[in-house]
XYZ file of C-alpha atoms in Angstrom:
483
model
C -26.091 8.580 18.041
C -23.043 7.675 15.960
C -23.685 4.762 13.623
C -21.844 1.449 13.596
C -20.851 0.446 10.085
C -21.755 -2.975 8.709
C -19.989 -5.843 7.017
C -20.863 -6.814 3.449
C -21.403 -10.546 3.015
C -23.062 -12.672 0.335
C -24.356 -9.690 -1.632
C -25.803 -7.643 1.249
C -25.038 -5.473 4.273
C -25.090 -7.333 7.594
C -24.387 -6.470 11.219
C -21.303 -7.988 12.775
C -21.647 -10.102 15.885
C -22.491 -8.037 18.984
C -19.450 -6.955 20.921
C -16.741 -4.356 21.036
C -16.377 -1.645 18.431
C -13.557 0.680 17.430
C -14.131 4.459 17.193
C -13.276 6.126 13.892
C -12.207 9.768 14.231
C -11.373 12.581 11.856
C -7.726 13.056 12.912
C -7.817 16.790 12.101
C -10.970 17.726 14.013
C -11.251 14.920 16.528
C -14.852 14.371 15.417
C -16.230 10.861 15.923
C -17.261 9.716 12.451
C -18.472 6.179 13.122
C -17.908 2.989 15.071
C -16.151 0.089 13.357
C -17.264 -3.382 14.473
C -14.588 -5.720 15.793
C -15.760 -8.736 13.838
C -15.327 -12.239 15.206
C -14.182 -15.550 13.748
C -17.857 -16.366 13.216
C -18.268 -13.255 11.055
C -15.228 -14.254 9.031
C -16.528 -17.792 8.644
C -19.829 -16.443 7.279
C -17.929 -14.416 4.653
C -15.630 -17.301 3.709
C -18.547 -19.700 3.334
C -20.335 -17.185 1.102
C -17.211 -16.751 -1.014
C -16.615 -20.477 -1.281
C -20.227 -21.055 -2.338
C -19.769 -18.459 -5.093
C -16.536 -19.953 -6.431
C -17.821 -22.573 -8.884
C -20.242 -20.209 -10.629
C -17.763 -17.322 -10.704
C -14.803 -19.360 -12.001
C -16.960 -20.650 -14.860
C -18.140 -17.136 -15.760
C -16.333 -16.244 -19.011
C -13.232 -14.176 -18.366
C -14.422 -11.492 -20.804
C -17.584 -11.111 -18.739
C -15.555 -10.840 -15.540
C -13.382 -8.166 -17.141
C -16.465 -6.283 -18.331
C -17.517 -5.846 -14.707
C -14.231 -3.982 -14.200
C -15.082 -1.592 -17.058
C -18.362 -0.740 -15.346
C -16.638 -0.482 -11.974
C -14.123 2.054 -13.289
C -16.940 4.261 -14.614
C -18.642 4.181 -11.221
C -15.440 5.132 -9.385
C -14.828 8.015 -11.788
C -18.364 9.277 -11.183
C -17.792 9.307 -7.410
C -14.150 10.427 -7.615
C -14.458 13.578 -5.469
C -16.719 11.891 -2.901
C -14.164 9.134 -2.432
C -11.306 11.636 -2.062
C -13.218 13.558 0.592
C -13.901 10.409 2.607
C -10.191 9.562 2.468
C -9.303 13.037 3.767
C -11.825 12.921 6.587
C -10.825 9.548 7.999
C -7.090 9.675 7.236
C -6.095 13.356 7.430
C -4.145 13.688 4.173
C -4.693 16.589 1.774
C -7.232 16.637 -1.044
C -4.477 16.537 -3.659
C -2.973 13.479 -1.979
C -6.387 11.806 -1.705
C -7.117 12.473 -5.374
C -3.761 10.971 -6.264
C -4.617 7.903 -4.197
C -7.947 7.425 -5.967
C -6.281 7.878 -9.354
C -3.714 5.183 -8.573
C -6.570 2.936 -7.477
C -8.240 3.457 -10.847
C -4.984 2.338 -12.505
C -5.346 -0.993 -10.703
C -8.861 -1.385 -12.088
C -7.422 -0.648 -15.542
C -4.884 -3.407 -15.019
C -7.617 -5.887 -14.071
C -9.352 -5.192 -17.386
C -6.315 -6.791 -19.057
C -6.793 -10.148 -17.312
C -8.236 -11.832 -20.460
C -4.858 -11.187 -22.106
C -2.671 -11.765 -19.057
C -4.225 -15.135 -18.151
C -3.326 -16.577 -21.542
C -0.753 -19.335 -21.383
C 1.548 -21.119 -23.792
C 1.815 -24.441 -25.532
C 3.878 -26.497 -27.888
C 2.805 -28.995 -30.537
C 4.717 -32.250 -30.989
C 6.557 -32.042 -27.696
C 6.929 -35.713 -28.437
C 5.699 -37.740 -31.363
C 1.986 -36.980 -31.702
C 1.848 -35.309 -28.276
C 0.966 -31.669 -27.583
C 1.641 -29.897 -24.283
C 0.001 -26.702 -23.048
C -0.442 -24.728 -19.855
C -3.670 -23.138 -18.681
C -4.341 -20.753 -15.814
C -7.334 -21.413 -13.610
C -8.819 -19.532 -10.629
C -7.288 -20.806 -7.390
C -9.973 -20.252 -4.732
C -11.017 -17.747 -2.070
C -8.563 -14.895 -1.470
C -8.393 -12.199 1.202
C -6.522 -8.954 1.827
C -5.673 -7.255 5.108
C -5.010 -3.622 4.250
C -3.524 -0.604 6.099
C -4.842 2.788 7.171
C -2.523 4.939 5.073
C -4.076 4.302 1.642
C -7.572 3.103 2.546
C -8.977 3.242 -0.990
C -5.947 2.504 -3.172
C -4.380 -0.516 -1.476
C -7.528 -2.695 -1.523
C -7.605 -2.069 -5.278
C -4.111 -3.496 -5.630
C -5.759 -6.850 -4.939
C -9.549 -7.010 -5.304
C -10.029 -6.192 -9.032
C -7.327 -8.575 -10.242
C -8.405 -11.368 -7.897
C -12.021 -11.341 -9.037
C -11.181 -10.769 -12.708
C -9.046 -13.926 -12.470
C -12.144 -15.764 -11.234
C -11.624 -15.813 -7.459
C -14.121 -14.665 -4.793
C -12.564 -12.114 -2.449
C -12.744 -10.905 1.168
C -11.402 -7.519 2.257
C -10.505 -6.695 5.852
C -9.528 -3.021 5.944
C -7.856 -1.155 8.785
C -10.321 -0.359 11.588
C -8.792 3.139 11.713
C -9.988 3.943 8.180
C -12.975 1.721 7.307
C -15.165 4.354 5.624
C -13.315 4.327 2.303
C -13.826 0.561 2.134
C -17.493 1.036 2.953
C -17.896 3.408 0.009
C -15.901 1.022 -2.202
C -18.385 -1.744 -1.410
C -21.361 0.525 -1.951
C -20.112 0.833 -5.531
C -19.457 -2.897 -5.812
C -22.983 -3.541 -4.551
C -24.349 -1.396 -7.399
C -22.214 -3.422 -9.823
C -24.543 -6.389 -9.239
C -21.866 -9.059 -9.056
C -23.056 -12.574 -8.156
C -23.637 -12.955 -4.430
C -20.544 -13.904 -2.460
C -17.977 -12.807 -5.030
C -16.925 -9.792 -2.957
C -17.157 -9.575 0.834
C -16.143 -6.998 3.444
C -15.349 -7.872 7.059
C -14.337 -5.093 9.431
C -12.289 -5.457 12.582
C -8.911 -5.854 14.166
C -6.713 -8.776 15.170
C -9.439 -11.445 15.688
C -10.836 -11.113 12.164
C -7.349 -10.989 10.634
C -6.317 -14.122 12.513
C -9.501 -15.913 11.465
C -8.792 -15.189 7.797
C -5.231 -16.475 8.080
C -6.333 -19.663 9.806
C -9.501 -20.478 7.858
C -9.025 -23.690 5.851
C -11.116 -22.429 2.912
C -8.959 -19.325 2.306
C -6.387 -20.028 -0.411
C -4.232 -16.920 -0.069
C -3.819 -13.692 1.886
C -2.326 -10.344 0.849
C -1.092 -7.884 3.467
C 0.366 -4.384 3.567
C 1.564 -2.916 6.862
C 4.461 -2.809 9.279
C 7.315 -5.314 9.047
C 6.766 -6.965 12.462
C 3.141 -7.660 11.552
C 4.057 -8.687 7.993
C 6.390 -11.324 9.416
C 3.617 -12.666 11.662
C 1.209 -12.714 8.705
C 3.745 -14.620 6.603
C 4.493 -17.174 9.300
C 0.837 -17.718 10.175
C -0.311 -18.098 6.578
C 2.472 -20.445 5.550
C 1.916 -22.527 8.668
C -1.684 -22.887 7.524
C -0.690 -23.844 3.976
C -1.683 -20.582 2.284
C -0.209 -18.418 -0.401
C 0.873 -15.104 1.078
C 2.303 -11.785 -0.015
C 3.178 -9.685 3.024
C 4.513 -6.221 2.248
C 6.149 -4.609 5.258
C 7.690 -1.360 6.368
C 10.628 0.652 5.147
C 13.480 3.017 5.795
C 13.902 4.564 2.365
C 17.167 6.342 1.591
C 17.808 9.007 -1.035
C 21.373 9.741 -2.169
C 22.056 13.255 -3.483
C 25.243 13.599 -5.517
C 27.279 16.824 -5.864
C 26.377 16.964 -9.579
C 22.620 16.974 -8.852
C 20.453 20.057 -9.274
C 20.011 20.722 -5.562
C 16.954 22.967 -5.761
C 15.073 20.598 -8.064
C 16.178 17.599 -6.010
C 14.906 19.157 -2.797
C 11.527 19.904 -4.360
C 11.213 16.203 -5.191
C 12.508 15.063 -1.810
C 10.042 17.351 -0.049
C 7.076 15.567 -1.563
C 8.663 12.187 -0.927
C 9.343 12.905 2.745
C 6.280 14.904 3.785
C 3.564 13.748 1.391
C 0.752 12.057 3.358
C 2.613 13.345 6.453
C 5.262 10.696 5.836
C 2.736 7.895 6.379
C 3.563 5.709 3.409
C 5.891 2.813 2.823
C 7.657 4.712 0.034
C 8.267 7.852 2.109
C 11.773 9.315 1.943
C 13.201 8.779 5.415
C 16.911 9.571 5.099
C 18.614 11.894 2.611
C 22.329 11.158 2.185
C 24.284 14.189 1.040
C 27.387 13.021 -0.796
C 30.503 15.150 -0.390
C 29.923 18.843 -1.061
C 26.204 18.229 -1.613
C 25.528 17.806 2.116
C 25.690 21.451 3.219
C 23.776 22.688 0.162
C 21.154 19.999 0.710
C 20.765 20.878 4.382
C 20.357 24.617 3.709
C 17.865 24.186 0.860
C 15.821 21.607 2.766
C 15.665 23.828 5.840
C 14.374 26.683 3.711
C 11.712 24.708 1.860
C 10.575 22.565 4.811
C 9.925 25.607 6.990
C 7.643 27.055 4.301
C 5.262 24.072 4.105
C 1.684 24.910 5.074
C 0.145 22.415 7.495
C -3.643 22.345 7.884
C -6.939 20.570 7.394
C -6.872 18.414 4.304
C -10.184 19.692 2.931
C -8.624 23.166 2.651
C -7.277 23.171 -0.908
C -4.311 25.382 0.109
C -3.017 22.848 2.644
C 0.286 21.188 1.731
C 0.451 18.670 4.581
C -2.229 17.224 6.819
C -2.297 15.338 10.096
C -0.930 12.021 11.242
C -3.508 9.316 11.823
C -4.074 9.624 15.584
C -3.008 11.119 18.897
C -1.140 7.888 19.651
C 0.814 8.226 16.403
C 1.603 11.861 17.239
C 2.954 10.861 20.651
C 5.067 8.052 19.191
C 6.583 10.278 16.470
C 7.391 13.117 18.860
C 9.002 10.623 21.239
C 11.237 9.373 18.422
C 12.271 12.944 17.589
C 13.193 13.513 21.221
C 15.206 10.297 21.346
C 17.087 11.310 18.218
C 17.949 14.623 19.836
C 19.198 12.767 22.920
C 21.443 10.708 20.634
C 23.131 13.904 19.460
C 21.302 14.724 16.232
C 20.509 18.342 15.328
C 16.792 19.224 15.028
C 16.956 21.761 12.192
C 13.175 22.127 11.791
C 11.093 20.909 14.734
C 7.484 19.883 14.129
C 6.667 19.016 17.714
C 3.954 20.929 19.526
C 2.383 22.284 16.347
C -1.112 23.752 16.653
C -3.447 24.626 13.786
C -5.918 27.396 14.535
C -9.473 26.106 14.661
C -8.333 22.476 14.845
C -6.780 22.307 18.284
C -7.876 18.695 18.785
C -6.071 17.496 15.670
C -3.174 15.017 15.604
C -0.674 17.541 14.282
C 3.026 16.907 13.811
C 4.777 19.504 11.685
C 7.404 18.675 9.048
C 10.633 17.878 10.868
C 14.205 17.930 9.569
C 16.987 16.263 11.553
C 20.641 16.703 10.588
C 23.790 14.961 11.721
C 22.182 11.536 11.990
C 24.746 8.795 12.506
C 24.631 5.149 11.393
C 23.030 2.688 13.824
C 21.041 5.392 15.623
C 17.252 5.457 15.831
C 16.620 7.756 12.879
C 18.986 5.792 10.667
C 17.453 2.385 11.404
C 13.805 2.521 12.531
C 10.702 3.418 10.536
C 9.057 6.605 11.830
C 5.952 6.634 9.632
C 5.594 10.346 10.157
C 6.752 13.668 8.672
C 10.408 13.337 9.658
C 13.374 13.490 7.270
C 16.872 12.705 8.512
C 20.137 13.868 6.957
C 23.328 11.834 6.788
C 26.641 12.602 5.120
C 28.725 10.307 2.901
C 32.213 11.060 1.652
C 31.611 9.575 -1.783
C 29.274 7.447 -3.895
C 30.573 4.131 -2.573
C 30.028 5.141 1.043
C 26.493 6.293 0.222
C 25.690 2.880 -1.260
C 27.192 1.149 1.781
C 25.054 3.272 4.114
C 21.901 2.392 2.178
C 22.689 -1.316 2.013
C 23.301 -1.511 5.761
C 19.566 -1.002 6.330
C 17.576 -4.113 7.219
C 14.787 -2.717 5.034
C 14.730 -2.827 1.249
C 11.540 -1.218 0.029
C 12.850 1.729 -2.019
C 15.923 3.867 -2.629
C 16.591 6.791 -4.944
C 19.518 8.763 -6.303
C 19.616 12.325 -7.598
C 22.438 12.807 -10.081
C 23.301 13.967 -13.578
C 25.963 11.260 -13.901
C 24.833 8.221 -15.906
C 27.567 5.990 -14.507
C 26.490 6.688 -10.927
C 22.846 6.114 -11.860
C 23.642 2.760 -13.447
C 25.852 1.638 -10.570
C 23.152 2.674 -8.073
C 20.543 0.546 -9.873
C 22.982 -2.346 -9.998
C 24.303 -2.245 -6.427
C 21.547 -1.035 -4.094
C 19.494 -3.754 -2.408
C 15.984 -2.362 -2.629
C 12.955 -3.508 -4.581
C 11.959 -0.119 -6.011
C 14.733 2.116 -7.369
C 14.314 5.754 -8.330
C 16.678 7.800 -10.482
C 15.913 11.505 -10.056
C 12.549 10.313 -8.667
C 11.640 10.899 -5.024
C 8.856 8.327 -4.708
C 9.726 5.213 -6.713
C 6.144 3.926 -6.906
C 5.588 1.359 -9.658
C 2.515 1.599 -11.847
C -0.153 -1.084 -11.523
C 1.278 -3.095 -14.430
C 4.585 -3.614 -12.562
C 5.048 -5.539 -9.302
C 5.429 -3.482 -6.140
C 8.969 -4.458 -5.208
C 10.353 -5.003 -1.746
C 13.371 -6.827 -0.344
C 14.858 -7.861 3.004
C 12.538 -6.971 5.934
C 10.255 -4.991 3.649
C 8.696 -8.087 2.058
C 7.846 -11.639 3.066
C 6.753 -14.015 0.339
C 7.566 -14.956 -3.231
C 5.137 -12.997 -5.416
C 4.641 -9.262 -4.940
C 1.450 -7.299 -5.338
C 0.475 -5.880 -8.736
C 1.752 -6.676 -12.215
C 2.296 -10.186 -13.514
C 3.139 -11.340 -9.990
C -0.522 -10.831 -9.114
C -1.662 -12.987 -12.038
C 0.647 -15.740 -10.788
C -0.644 -15.303 -7.238
C -4.330 -15.488 -8.129
C -4.175 -18.405 -10.571
C -3.243 -22.062 -10.557
C -1.218 -23.380 -13.484
C -2.285 -26.667 -14.968
C -0.153 -28.552 -17.470
C -2.139 -30.439 -20.094
C -0.390 -33.174 -22.116
C -2.469 -34.701 -24.930
C -2.159 -37.474 -27.454
C -4.984 -38.519 -29.760
C -4.623 -41.848 -31.508
């Protein structure tokens, strides 16, 4: 009998309320790995009450002690590094190299949280008026929660949890029900860390548990990563309920390739950006814009390298690209490819109908390259979240920038060039939160905010970096005079 995983509340593992559950499958084999409980508002309330009860003790715990927990936590993650990567592969379908990269980026977020004793320091000024001193202090703000996506089931929770608790706030994680096993292992490690009861809590489930977190009066703020339509709902719901919110949405990331770029090297970078994690990431390259004479060279080199990618089970170390998350995702992606073809685009490399020997039940979509994509068509405007790269042509640099800025998304954009003037103008003019210059995936390190503009982000403070310190703390202004 396949087990049903548990929630983690108030320092221990507990069953969710009886009811529906969500099957968790290995997307490459089709194997049923576990059942994820669809937790209720009552389950969420239990976690919030535990977190709120822990707040006063945890906020008064010295910040150096809180940071020391993060040192121990990093050691534990490093010790289980390969186990974590394997769990990520089995429930998500990405390759081992990609899973290891995900875990490594998660560790960087723990590193960042160790710096909280420095980053929470504030400023002050003596004699702001005669005999009066004025200072600011940062204090923990309350109970925080994160609603995280399937595509980086270990890394994304670590964008939020370590910094939140190091700043003195109890925390509740609600991971994607499609990939809950990485979160389960994460909390097994946190349980060994012996934090005070209620400081960290895990509630599994779908829409009901997410809604309960957004509406609960004792939750101070919510972080979200996912699609833009859902991010907008999260933002509206949280603000309506008086909460802080950072809602990071979807993307349609463009890459401009100039005639002066090294085409072969550029394509090698674009390949990883477009097909890494089977295109299931918010920083995936979605559209490559060949500028002038670069277009035909770009198309030919991409066609050559894309067709040579090896697709297979992620636990096979020779695999270069794994599966998409589910059969439903496969059907949706293949339908979008077909619609693009109906709109007149040229399918240069077609990943539909791919089968991998020995894994016939897997959710396979091969790397797909679509040329001749026109503005305002499906592949130029809508997020695919799959291994599909579209090609567009621009006459010159200015047209390429115009094409990119027409997108309603603004998560990331990159340029490949050897011209410093074009690089500078690209950084200056393109409306996207993460800009890459000769970089395919413009992913900021944990000490920098994860940028996003337009429909790719709803809120004021982004995840990671100093934005996260602002998000997880309350500023208090202290004005003193002693007579």
